[in-house]
């Protein structure tokens, strides 16, 4: 018998591991994934949709590595069950977006809970002093297949401690990069304080961007004094997290929320020295409508008002 090379041996080892692991997690025991009506593929798609408020269908297909026909059939089944809705992108009709309904998000949350319970039960049989070795082995396998892991990036709602973080990081980052004094941090504290004390969750929202579980960015959408108008406030991305399009994601999330909440327009105020932020606003469709010099924060600045139309005013 000829000696077997590393590739041939690795093929057998991976296949053997797959058979062992699928038996351990009970994939073959249920009519559906985790004793639900959903196949393993459907469960995975529901999980991905639950990670964001809306998703480009093409981006979802590329991320999952499935064919367009397979994804379209799955989404059609989801629509029939009332789990998702599909619509054309508001700025480019060539792209389709998919959103989970209330029923769809509940189904995804149920699947996530069942999956966590199943894996928790599996790991309960492993000695605690072996869990570290298991995690290292999994990281090694993941690294071999995918290369060095990219930092995990996600947007989420506010959690305890986030409001204080927003104030502290705005004060520190803008002092270091632009020399702004405590007047600016005090302004941020007032904005955050008002939001924390009396915001309307249906019409006002704030988000935190995380990189590998650490907060690295923020944005708020609050009601403006003018009717049917929302205001984007406190956009921030930490220097070490820049270059990952987090600013665009934060602004896009704010725009989507303002539109879904029924606002007619979204406005913001910024300063001309914040060139990176201004480029983000321009790419998102905001228009500069006014400029005015001011001496705030310890140095002469030019304040700017920007506006984005979300829908046309009703005509009587």
PDB file of C-alpha atoms in Angstrom:
ATOM      1  CA  UNK A   1       0.000   0.000   0.000  1.00  0.00           C
ATOM      2  CA  UNK A   2       1.327   3.413  -0.954  1.00  0.00           C
ATOM      3  CA  UNK A   3       1.841   5.877   1.903  1.00  0.00           C
ATOM      4  CA  UNK A   4      -0.997   8.404   2.214  1.00  0.00           C
ATOM      5  CA  UNK A   5      -0.149  12.091   1.992  1.00  0.00           C
ATOM      6  CA  UNK A   6      -1.306  14.829   4.395  1.00  0.00           C
ATOM      7  CA  UNK A   7      -4.177  15.918   2.152  1.00  0.00           C
ATOM      8  CA  UNK A   8      -5.627  12.432   1.932  1.00  0.00           C
ATOM      9  CA  UNK A   9      -5.373  11.988   5.694  1.00  0.00           C
ATOM     10  CA  UNK A  10      -6.903  15.409   6.345  1.00  0.00           C
ATOM     11  CA  UNK A  11      -9.894  14.583   4.134  1.00  0.00           C
ATOM     12  CA  UNK A  12     -10.675  11.525   6.222  1.00  0.00           C
ATOM     13  CA  UNK A  13     -10.196  13.399   9.498  1.00  0.00           C
ATOM     14  CA  UNK A  14     -12.532  16.257   8.475  1.00  0.00           C
ATOM     15  CA  UNK A  15     -15.205  13.835   7.256  1.00  0.00           C
ATOM     16  CA  UNK A  16     -14.941  11.836  10.455  1.00  0.00           C
ATOM     17  CA  UNK A  17     -15.232  14.989  12.552  1.00  0.00           C
ATOM     18  CA  UNK A  18     -18.286  16.128  10.574  1.00  0.00           C
ATOM     19  CA  UNK A  19     -20.050  12.829  11.192  1.00  0.00           C
ATOM     20  CA  UNK A  20     -19.214  12.938  14.897  1.00  0.00           C
ATOM     21  CA  UNK A  21     -20.286  16.576  15.354  1.00  0.00           C
ATOM     22  CA  UNK A  22     -23.571  16.307  13.446  1.00  0.00           C
ATOM     23  CA  UNK A  23     -24.426  13.303  15.612  1.00  0.00           C
ATOM     24  CA  UNK A  24     -23.548  15.239  18.795  1.00  0.00           C
ATOM     25  CA  UNK A  25     -25.724  18.236  17.970  1.00  0.00           C
ATOM     26  CA  UNK A  26     -28.596  16.070  16.742  1.00  0.00           C
ATOM     27  CA  UNK A  27     -28.907  17.458  13.210  1.00  0.00           C
ATOM     28  CA  UNK A  28     -30.320  14.128  12.007  1.00  0.00           C
ATOM     29  CA  UNK A  29     -32.767  13.659  14.891  1.00  0.00           C
ATOM     30  CA  UNK A  30     -35.351  16.326  14.060  1.00  0.00           C
ATOM     31  CA  UNK A  31     -37.746  16.921  11.163  1.00  0.00           C
ATOM     32  CA  UNK A  32     -36.452  20.490  11.265  1.00  0.00           C
ATOM     33  CA  UNK A  33     -33.539  22.358  12.772  1.00  0.00           C
ATOM     34  CA  UNK A  34     -33.705  22.245  16.604  1.00  0.00           C
ATOM     35  CA  UNK A  35     -37.166  20.685  16.472  1.00  0.00           C
ATOM     36  CA  UNK A  36     -38.633  23.619  14.529  1.00  0.00           C
ATOM     37  CA  UNK A  37     -40.265  23.772  11.058  1.00  0.00           C
ATOM     38  CA  UNK A  38     -37.058  25.195   9.549  1.00  0.00           C
ATOM     39  CA  UNK A  39     -34.316  23.372   7.703  1.00  0.00           C
ATOM     40  CA  UNK A  40     -30.690  23.996   8.630  1.00  0.00           C
ATOM     41  CA  UNK A  41     -30.324  26.326   5.625  1.00  0.00           C
ATOM     42  CA  UNK A  42     -33.476  28.268   6.486  1.00  0.00           C
ATOM     43  CA  UNK A  43     -32.344  28.637  10.089  1.00  0.00           C
ATOM     44  CA  UNK A  44     -29.014  30.059   8.948  1.00  0.00           C
ATOM     45  CA  UNK A  45     -30.710  32.619   6.689  1.00  0.00           C
ATOM     46  CA  UNK A  46     -33.065  33.680   9.491  1.00  0.00           C
ATOM     47  CA  UNK A  47     -30.062  34.128  11.783  1.00  0.00           C
ATOM     48  CA  UNK A  48     -28.267  36.384   9.292  1.00  0.00           C
ATOM     49  CA  UNK A  49     -31.387  38.493   8.696  1.00  0.00           C
ATOM     50  CA  UNK A  50     -31.779  39.005  12.444  1.00  0.00           C
ATOM     51  CA  UNK A  51     -28.324  40.593  12.703  1.00  0.00           C
ATOM     52  CA  UNK A  52     -29.458  43.799  10.998  1.00  0.00           C
ATOM     53  CA  UNK A  53     -32.607  45.833  10.417  1.00  0.00           C
ATOM     54  CA  UNK A  54     -32.566  45.414   6.621  1.00  0.00           C
ATOM     55  CA  UNK A  55     -30.319  43.512   4.239  1.00  0.00           C
ATOM     56  CA  UNK A  56     -29.429  43.729   0.557  1.00  0.00           C
ATOM     57  CA  UNK A  57     -30.413  40.416  -0.992  1.00  0.00           C
ATOM     58  CA  UNK A  58     -27.233  40.362  -3.100  1.00  0.00           C
ATOM     59  CA  UNK A  59     -25.046  40.980  -0.040  1.00  0.00           C
ATOM     60  CA  UNK A  60     -26.848  38.205   1.864  1.00  0.00           C
ATOM     61  CA  UNK A  61     -26.311  35.802  -1.026  1.00  0.00           C
ATOM     62  CA  UNK A  62     -22.592  36.573  -1.212  1.00  0.00           C
ATOM     63  CA  UNK A  63     -22.152  36.288   2.551  1.00  0.00           C
ATOM     64  CA  UNK A  64     -23.854  32.891   2.716  1.00  0.00           C
ATOM     65  CA  UNK A  65     -22.349  31.549  -0.496  1.00  0.00           C
ATOM     66  CA  UNK A  66     -25.688  30.311  -1.875  1.00  0.00           C
ATOM     67  CA  UNK A  67     -27.110  30.585  -5.374  1.00  0.00           C
ATOM     68  CA  UNK A  68     -29.560  33.330  -6.282  1.00  0.00           C
ATOM     69  CA  UNK A  69     -32.236  30.745  -7.117  1.00  0.00           C
ATOM     70  CA  UNK A  70     -31.876  28.953  -3.777  1.00  0.00           C
ATOM     71  CA  UNK A  71     -32.037  32.193  -1.779  1.00  0.00           C
ATOM     72  CA  UNK A  72     -35.003  33.463  -3.797  1.00  0.00           C
ATOM     73  CA  UNK A  73     -36.962  30.259  -3.167  1.00  0.00           C
ATOM     74  CA  UNK A  74     -36.200  30.411   0.555  1.00  0.00           C
ATOM     75  CA  UNK A  75     -37.231  34.068   0.830  1.00  0.00           C
ATOM     76  CA  UNK A  76     -40.440  33.290  -1.074  1.00  0.00           C
ATOM     77  CA  UNK A  77     -41.268  30.597   1.480  1.00  0.00           C
ATOM     78  CA  UNK A  78     -40.529  33.059   4.263  1.00  0.00           C
ATOM     79  CA  UNK A  79     -42.868  35.611   2.657  1.00  0.00           C
ATOM     80  CA  UNK A  80     -45.653  33.025   2.442  1.00  0.00           C
ATOM     81  CA  UNK A  81     -45.219  32.350   6.175  1.00  0.00           C
ATOM     82  CA  UNK A  82     -45.235  36.075   6.988  1.00  0.00           C
ATOM     83  CA  UNK A  83     -41.618  36.083   8.183  1.00  0.00           C
ATOM     84  CA  UNK A  84     -40.103  38.648   5.779  1.00  0.00           C
ATOM     85  CA  UNK A  85     -40.975  41.415   3.382  1.00  0.00           C
ATOM     86  CA  UNK A  86     -38.999  42.421   0.303  1.00  0.00           C
ATOM     87  CA  UNK A  87     -38.774  45.850  -1.271  1.00  0.00           C
ATOM     88  CA  UNK A  88     -36.647  47.828  -3.715  1.00  0.00           C
ATOM     89  CA  UNK A  89     -33.822  49.933  -2.308  1.00  0.00           C
ATOM     90  CA  UNK A  90     -34.980  53.517  -1.793  1.00  0.00           C
ATOM     91  CA  UNK A  91     -32.083  55.036  -3.797  1.00  0.00           C
ATOM     92  CA  UNK A  92     -31.316  52.307  -6.348  1.00  0.00           C
ATOM     93  CA  UNK A  93     -34.207  50.193  -7.630  1.00  0.00           C
ATOM     94  CA  UNK A  94     -31.763  47.635  -9.050  1.00  0.00           C
ATOM     95  CA  UNK A  95     -31.172  46.332  -5.533  1.00  0.00           C
ATOM     96  CA  UNK A  96     -33.692  44.481  -3.403  1.00  0.00           C
ATOM     97  CA  UNK A  97     -33.761  44.597   0.393  1.00  0.00           C
ATOM     98  CA  UNK A  98     -35.307  42.083   2.766  1.00  0.00           C
ATOM     99  CA  UNK A  99     -36.647  42.843   6.253  1.00  0.00           C
ATOM    100  CA  UNK A 100     -37.804  40.513   8.992  1.00  0.00           C
ATOM    101  CA  UNK A 101     -41.386  41.030  10.134  1.00  0.00           C
ATOM    102  CA  UNK A 102     -42.321  40.911  13.816  1.00  0.00           C
ATOM    103  CA  UNK A 103     -43.146  37.215  13.339  1.00  0.00           C
ATOM    104  CA  UNK A 104     -39.854  36.630  11.542  1.00  0.00           C
ATOM    105  CA  UNK A 105     -37.799  38.273  14.249  1.00  0.00           C
ATOM    106  CA  UNK A 106     -39.619  36.207  16.884  1.00  0.00           C
ATOM    107  CA  UNK A 107     -38.838  33.029  14.913  1.00  0.00           C
ATOM    108  CA  UNK A 108     -35.158  34.005  14.638  1.00  0.00           C
ATOM    109  CA  UNK A 109     -34.982  34.738  18.358  1.00  0.00           C
ATOM    110  CA  UNK A 110     -36.578  31.363  19.131  1.00  0.00           C
ATOM    111  CA  UNK A 111     -34.050  29.567  16.925  1.00  0.00           C
ATOM    112  CA  UNK A 112     -31.172  31.456  18.529  1.00  0.00           C
ATOM    113  CA  UNK A 113     -32.421  30.535  22.002  1.00  0.00           C
ATOM    114  CA  UNK A 114     -32.817  26.867  21.086  1.00  0.00           C
ATOM    115  CA  UNK A 115     -29.359  26.772  19.511  1.00  0.00           C
ATOM    116  CA  UNK A 116     -27.723  28.339  22.553  1.00  0.00           C
ATOM    117  CA  UNK A 117     -29.519  25.915  24.865  1.00  0.00           C
ATOM    118  CA  UNK A 118     -28.453  22.943  22.722  1.00  0.00           C
ATOM    119  CA  UNK A 119     -24.777  23.958  22.665  1.00  0.00           C
ATOM    120  CA  UNK A 120     -24.858  24.811  26.372  1.00  0.00           C
ATOM    121  CA  UNK A 121     -26.149  21.303  27.047  1.00  0.00           C
ATOM    122  CA  UNK A 122     -23.411  19.809  24.878  1.00  0.00           C
ATOM    123  CA  UNK A 123     -20.641  21.769  26.612  1.00  0.00           C
ATOM    124  CA  UNK A 124     -22.039  20.953  30.053  1.00  0.00           C
ATOM    125  CA  UNK A 125     -20.636  17.453  29.496  1.00  0.00           C
ATOM    126  CA  UNK A 126     -17.129  18.819  28.894  1.00  0.00           C
ATOM    127  CA  UNK A 127     -14.888  19.339  31.963  1.00  0.00           C
ATOM    128  CA  UNK A 128     -14.463  23.055  32.677  1.00  0.00           C
ATOM    129  CA  UNK A 129     -10.689  22.792  32.518  1.00  0.00           C
ATOM    130  CA  UNK A 130     -11.003  21.499  28.918  1.00  0.00           C
ATOM    131  CA  UNK A 131     -13.063  24.423  27.599  1.00  0.00           C
ATOM    132  CA  UNK A 132     -10.019  26.613  27.037  1.00  0.00           C
ATOM    133  CA  UNK A 133      -8.309  23.892  24.999  1.00  0.00           C
ATOM    134  CA  UNK A 134     -11.508  23.442  22.980  1.00  0.00           C
ATOM    135  CA  UNK A 135     -11.719  27.154  22.187  1.00  0.00           C
ATOM    136  CA  UNK A 136      -8.081  27.232  21.105  1.00  0.00           C
ATOM    137  CA  UNK A 137      -8.631  24.224  18.844  1.00  0.00           C
ATOM    138  CA  UNK A 138     -11.690  25.825  17.262  1.00  0.00           C
ATOM    139  CA  UNK A 139      -9.790  29.079  16.696  1.00  0.00           C
ATOM    140  CA  UNK A 140      -6.963  27.121  15.077  1.00  0.00           C
ATOM    141  CA  UNK A 141      -9.355  25.290  12.750  1.00  0.00           C
ATOM    142  CA  UNK A 142     -11.130  28.534  11.852  1.00  0.00           C
ATOM    143  CA  UNK A 143      -7.801  30.218  11.126  1.00  0.00           C
ATOM    144  CA  UNK A 144      -6.641  27.364   8.884  1.00  0.00           C
ATOM    145  CA  UNK A 145      -9.810  27.568   6.768  1.00  0.00           C
ATOM    146  CA  UNK A 146     -10.351  31.318   6.661  1.00  0.00           C
ATOM    147  CA  UNK A 147      -7.006  32.907   7.479  1.00  0.00           C
ATOM    148  CA  UNK A 148      -6.551  35.495  10.241  1.00  0.00           C
ATOM    149  CA  UNK A 149      -9.908  36.404  11.724  1.00  0.00           C
ATOM    150  CA  UNK A 150     -11.343  39.801  10.863  1.00  0.00           C
ATOM    151  CA  UNK A 151     -12.499  41.804  13.879  1.00  0.00           C
ATOM    152  CA  UNK A 152     -16.224  41.416  14.468  1.00  0.00           C
ATOM    153  CA  UNK A 153     -18.148  44.603  13.737  1.00  0.00           C
ATOM    154  CA  UNK A 154     -21.763  45.159  14.765  1.00  0.00           C
ATOM    155  CA  UNK A 155     -24.269  47.912  15.510  1.00  0.00           C
ATOM    156  CA  UNK A 156     -26.560  47.627  18.518  1.00  0.00           C
ATOM    157  CA  UNK A 157     -28.912  49.657  20.672  1.00  0.00           C
ATOM    158  CA  UNK A 158     -27.969  51.318  23.932  1.00  0.00           C
ATOM    159  CA  UNK A 159     -26.960  49.329  26.987  1.00  0.00           C
ATOM    160  CA  UNK A 160     -26.267  50.521  30.562  1.00  0.00           C
ATOM    161  CA  UNK A 161     -23.145  52.685  30.617  1.00  0.00           C
ATOM    162  CA  UNK A 162     -23.305  53.688  26.941  1.00  0.00           C
ATOM    163  CA  UNK A 163     -24.575  57.228  27.539  1.00  0.00           C
ATOM    164  CA  UNK A 164     -21.620  57.999  29.772  1.00  0.00           C
ATOM    165  CA  UNK A 165     -19.273  56.448  27.225  1.00  0.00           C
ATOM    166  CA  UNK A 166     -20.658  58.707  24.460  1.00  0.00           C
ATOM    167  CA  UNK A 167     -19.989  61.827  26.525  1.00  0.00           C
ATOM    168  CA  UNK A 168     -16.501  60.764  27.632  1.00  0.00           C
ATOM    169  CA  UNK A 169     -15.319  59.672  24.186  1.00  0.00           C
ATOM    170  CA  UNK A 170     -16.647  62.760  22.403  1.00  0.00           C
ATOM    171  CA  UNK A 171     -14.825  64.955  24.898  1.00  0.00           C
ATOM    172  CA  UNK A 172     -11.549  63.018  24.661  1.00  0.00           C
ATOM    173  CA  UNK A 173     -11.465  62.436  20.882  1.00  0.00           C
ATOM    174  CA  UNK A 174     -12.367  65.993  19.857  1.00  0.00           C
ATOM    175  CA  UNK A 175      -9.956  67.503  22.389  1.00  0.00           C
ATOM    176  CA  UNK A 176      -7.105  65.369  21.039  1.00  0.00           C
ATOM    177  CA  UNK A 177      -7.870  65.831  17.328  1.00  0.00           C
ATOM    178  CA  UNK A 178      -9.162  69.410  17.202  1.00  0.00           C
ATOM    179  CA  UNK A 179      -8.254  70.997  20.528  1.00  0.00           C
ATOM    180  CA  UNK A 180     -11.866  71.587  21.522  1.00  0.00           C
ATOM    181  CA  UNK A 181     -12.375  72.520  25.162  1.00  0.00           C
ATOM    182  CA  UNK A 182     -14.846  71.452  27.838  1.00  0.00           C
ATOM    183  CA  UNK A 183     -17.650  73.532  26.255  1.00  0.00           C
ATOM    184  CA  UNK A 184     -18.059  70.826  23.636  1.00  0.00           C
ATOM    185  CA  UNK A 185     -18.128  67.997  26.174  1.00  0.00           C
ATOM    186  CA  UNK A 186     -20.729  69.945  28.171  1.00  0.00           C
ATOM    187  CA  UNK A 187     -22.873  70.282  25.023  1.00  0.00           C
ATOM    188  CA  UNK A 188     -22.641  66.531  24.418  1.00  0.00           C
ATOM    189  CA  UNK A 189     -23.580  65.891  28.059  1.00  0.00           C
ATOM    190  CA  UNK A 190     -26.710  68.041  27.686  1.00  0.00           C
ATOM    191  CA  UNK A 191     -27.766  66.242  24.502  1.00  0.00           C
ATOM    192  CA  UNK A 192     -27.182  62.833  26.045  1.00  0.00           C
ATOM    193  CA  UNK A 193     -28.900  63.834  29.286  1.00  0.00           C
ATOM    194  CA  UNK A 194     -32.028  65.005  27.480  1.00  0.00           C
ATOM    195  CA  UNK A 195     -32.114  61.816  25.435  1.00  0.00           C
ATOM    196  CA  UNK A 196     -31.695  59.583  28.461  1.00  0.00           C
ATOM    197  CA  UNK A 197     -34.344  61.417  30.457  1.00  0.00           C
ATOM    198  CA  UNK A 198     -37.168  61.759  27.972  1.00  0.00           C
ATOM    199  CA  UNK A 199     -36.684  60.234  24.519  1.00  0.00           C
ATOM    200  CA  UNK A 200     -39.559  58.545  22.687  1.00  0.00           C
ATOM    201  CA  UNK A 201     -38.367  55.025  21.676  1.00  0.00           C
ATOM    202  CA  UNK A 202     -40.779  54.924  18.729  1.00  0.00           C
ATOM    203  CA  UNK A 203     -39.432  58.170  17.256  1.00  0.00           C
ATOM    204  CA  UNK A 204     -35.935  58.518  18.714  1.00  0.00           C
ATOM    205  CA  UNK A 205     -33.103  56.018  18.842  1.00  0.00           C
ATOM    206  CA  UNK A 206     -29.352  55.726  19.487  1.00  0.00           C
ATOM    207  CA  UNK A 207     -26.834  53.137  18.325  1.00  0.00           C
ATOM    208  CA  UNK A 208     -23.404  51.972  19.386  1.00  0.00           C
ATOM    209  CA  UNK A 209     -20.881  50.479  16.957  1.00  0.00           C
ATOM    210  CA  UNK A 210     -18.776  47.671  18.389  1.00  0.00           C
ATOM    211  CA  UNK A 211     -15.472  46.221  17.207  1.00  0.00           C
ATOM    212  CA  UNK A 212     -14.726  42.833  18.780  1.00  0.00           C
ATOM    213  CA  UNK A 213     -17.170  43.651  21.578  1.00  0.00           C
ATOM    214  CA  UNK A 214     -15.701  47.111  22.343  1.00  0.00           C
ATOM    215  CA  UNK A 215     -17.703  50.312  21.727  1.00  0.00           C
ATOM    216  CA  UNK A 216     -16.007  52.358  19.007  1.00  0.00           C
ATOM    217  CA  UNK A 217     -18.749  54.586  17.602  1.00  0.00           C
ATOM    218  CA  UNK A 218     -22.137  56.186  18.124  1.00  0.00           C
ATOM    219  CA  UNK A 219     -24.973  58.081  16.501  1.00  0.00           C
ATOM    220  CA  UNK A 220     -28.399  59.358  17.596  1.00  0.00           C
ATOM    221  CA  UNK A 221     -31.655  60.113  15.819  1.00  0.00           C
ATOM    222  CA  UNK A 222     -33.817  62.572  17.783  1.00  0.00           C
ATOM    223  CA  UNK A 223     -36.914  64.612  17.120  1.00  0.00           C
ATOM    224  CA  UNK A 224     -36.252  68.148  15.882  1.00  0.00           C
ATOM    225  CA  UNK A 225     -38.227  71.241  16.878  1.00  0.00           C
ATOM    226  CA  UNK A 226     -39.750  71.408  13.387  1.00  0.00           C
ATOM    227  CA  UNK A 227     -42.644  69.032  12.646  1.00  0.00           C
ATOM    228  CA  UNK A 228     -41.924  65.865  10.651  1.00  0.00           C
ATOM    229  CA  UNK A 229     -38.185  66.471  11.059  1.00  0.00           C
ATOM    230  CA  UNK A 230     -35.571  64.299  12.752  1.00  0.00           C
ATOM    231  CA  UNK A 231     -32.049  65.343  13.679  1.00  0.00           C
ATOM    232  CA  UNK A 232     -28.904  63.213  13.408  1.00  0.00           C
ATOM    233  CA  UNK A 233     -26.603  63.858  16.371  1.00  0.00           C
ATOM    234  CA  UNK A 234     -23.350  62.723  17.955  1.00  0.00           C
ATOM    235  CA  UNK A 235     -21.802  60.731  15.114  1.00  0.00           C
ATOM    236  CA  UNK A 236     -18.459  59.414  16.319  1.00  0.00           C
ATOM    237  CA  UNK A 237     -16.008  56.732  15.186  1.00  0.00           C
ATOM    238  CA  UNK A 238     -12.893  56.083  17.244  1.00  0.00           C
ATOM    239  CA  UNK A 239      -9.620  56.633  15.322  1.00  0.00           C
ATOM    240  CA  UNK A 240      -8.539  52.982  15.570  1.00  0.00           C
ATOM    241  CA  UNK A 241     -11.861  51.819  14.080  1.00  0.00           C
ATOM    242  CA  UNK A 242     -11.848  54.095  11.040  1.00  0.00           C
ATOM    243  CA  UNK A 243     -11.488  52.717   7.541  1.00  0.00           C
ATOM    244  CA  UNK A 244     -14.151  50.025   8.124  1.00  0.00           C
ATOM    245  CA  UNK A 245     -17.088  52.120   6.857  1.00  0.00           C
ATOM    246  CA  UNK A 246     -18.547  52.275  10.354  1.00  0.00           C
ATOM    247  CA  UNK A 247     -19.462  55.925   9.867  1.00  0.00           C
ATOM    248  CA  UNK A 248     -21.452  55.055   6.735  1.00  0.00           C
ATOM    249  CA  UNK A 249     -23.208  52.205   8.566  1.00  0.00           C
ATOM    250  CA  UNK A 250     -24.129  54.409  11.513  1.00  0.00           C
ATOM    251  CA  UNK A 251     -25.463  57.180   9.286  1.00  0.00           C
ATOM    252  CA  UNK A 252     -27.314  54.687   7.069  1.00  0.00           C
ATOM    253  CA  UNK A 253     -28.949  53.087  10.110  1.00  0.00           C
ATOM    254  CA  UNK A 254     -30.039  56.505  11.353  1.00  0.00           C
ATOM    255  CA  UNK A 255     -31.510  57.371   7.938  1.00  0.00           C
ATOM    256  CA  UNK A 256     -33.381  54.079   7.698  1.00  0.00           C
ATOM    257  CA  UNK A 257     -34.860  54.539  11.165  1.00  0.00           C
ATOM    258  CA  UNK A 258     -35.927  58.132  10.474  1.00  0.00           C
ATOM    259  CA  UNK A 259     -37.661  57.055   7.281  1.00  0.00           C
ATOM    260  CA  UNK A 260     -39.410  54.117   8.947  1.00  0.00           C
ATOM    261  CA  UNK A 261     -40.498  56.362  11.834  1.00  0.00           C
ATOM    262  CA  UNK A 262     -42.343  58.573   9.333  1.00  0.00           C
ATOM    263  CA  UNK A 263     -40.168  61.697   9.326  1.00  0.00           C
ATOM    264  CA  UNK A 264     -40.238  63.854   6.207  1.00  0.00           C
ATOM    265  CA  UNK A 265     -36.632  65.046   6.489  1.00  0.00           C
ATOM    266  CA  UNK A 266     -33.446  64.441   8.450  1.00  0.00           C
ATOM    267  CA  UNK A 267     -31.194  67.366   9.390  1.00  0.00           C
ATOM    268  CA  UNK A 268     -27.867  67.761  11.165  1.00  0.00           C
ATOM    269  CA  UNK A 269     -25.442  70.430  12.309  1.00  0.00           C
ATOM    270  CA  UNK A 270     -21.691  69.984  12.046  1.00  0.00           C
ATOM    271  CA  UNK A 271     -18.498  71.998  11.592  1.00  0.00           C
ATOM    272  CA  UNK A 272     -16.469  72.427   8.430  1.00  0.00           C
ATOM    273  CA  UNK A 273     -13.289  70.994   9.987  1.00  0.00           C
ATOM    274  CA  UNK A 274     -14.941  67.557  10.269  1.00  0.00           C
ATOM    275  CA  UNK A 275     -14.105  66.670   6.681  1.00  0.00           C
ATOM    276  CA  UNK A 276     -14.478  62.881   6.989  1.00  0.00           C
ATOM    277  CA  UNK A 277     -17.959  63.203   8.482  1.00  0.00           C
ATOM    278  CA  UNK A 278     -18.970  65.694   5.806  1.00  0.00           C
ATOM    279  CA  UNK A 279     -17.953  63.264   3.059  1.00  0.00           C
ATOM    280  CA  UNK A 280     -20.133  60.596   4.685  1.00  0.00           C
ATOM    281  CA  UNK A 281     -23.090  62.988   4.761  1.00  0.00           C
ATOM    282  CA  UNK A 282     -22.580  63.944   1.114  1.00  0.00           C
ATOM    283  CA  UNK A 283     -22.442  60.318  -0.015  1.00  0.00           C
ATOM    284  CA  UNK A 284     -25.643  59.617   1.933  1.00  0.00           C
ATOM    285  CA  UNK A 285     -27.441  62.363  -0.005  1.00  0.00           C
ATOM    286  CA  UNK A 286     -27.394  65.237   2.499  1.00  0.00           C
ATOM    287  CA  UNK A 287     -27.260  68.773   1.065  1.00  0.00           C
ATOM    288  CA  UNK A 288     -25.476  71.729   2.674  1.00  0.00           C
ATOM    289  CA  UNK A 289     -28.095  74.455   3.217  1.00  0.00           C
ATOM    290  CA  UNK A 290     -26.402  77.042   5.478  1.00  0.00           C
ATOM    291  CA  UNK A 291     -23.071  78.047   7.032  1.00  0.00           C
ATOM    292  CA  UNK A 292     -22.268  80.414   9.909  1.00  0.00           C
ATOM    293  CA  UNK A 293     -19.045  81.284  11.727  1.00  0.00           C
ATOM    294  CA  UNK A 294     -18.915  80.832  15.486  1.00  0.00           C
ATOM    295  CA  UNK A 295     -16.310  80.796  18.243  1.00  0.00           C
ATOM    296  CA  UNK A 296     -17.406  77.741  20.148  1.00  0.00           C
ATOM    297  CA  UNK A 297     -15.203  75.161  21.854  1.00  0.00           C
ATOM    298  CA  UNK A 298     -12.169  77.444  22.138  1.00  0.00           C
ATOM    299  CA  UNK A 299     -11.382  78.037  18.445  1.00  0.00           C
ATOM    300  CA  UNK A 300     -13.047  79.825  15.490  1.00  0.00           C
ATOM    301  CA  UNK A 301     -15.227  77.440  13.505  1.00  0.00           C
ATOM    302  CA  UNK A 302     -17.722  77.415  10.658  1.00  0.00           C
ATOM    303  CA  UNK A 303     -20.945  75.646  11.576  1.00  0.00           C
ATOM    304  CA  UNK A 304     -22.905  73.938   8.824  1.00  0.00           C
ATOM    305  CA  UNK A 305     -26.536  72.867   8.495  1.00  0.00           C
ATOM    306  CA  UNK A 306     -27.242  69.836   6.297  1.00  0.00           C
ATOM    307  CA  UNK A 307     -30.573  68.399   5.145  1.00  0.00           C
ATOM    308  CA  UNK A 308     -31.759  65.097   3.647  1.00  0.00           C
ATOM    309  CA  UNK A 309     -35.271  64.759   2.184  1.00  0.00           C
ATOM    310  CA  UNK A 310     -36.808  61.459   3.239  1.00  0.00           C
ATOM    311  CA  UNK A 311     -40.164  61.885   1.507  1.00  0.00           C
ATOM    312  CA  UNK A 312     -42.027  64.626  -0.250  1.00  0.00           C
ATOM    313  CA  UNK A 313     -44.396  66.799   1.740  1.00  0.00           C
ATOM    314  CA  UNK A 314     -48.045  65.863   1.331  1.00  0.00           C
ATOM    315  CA  UNK A 315     -49.923  67.969  -1.215  1.00  0.00           C
ATOM    316  CA  UNK A 316     -53.384  69.178  -0.433  1.00  0.00           C
TER     317      UNK A 316
END
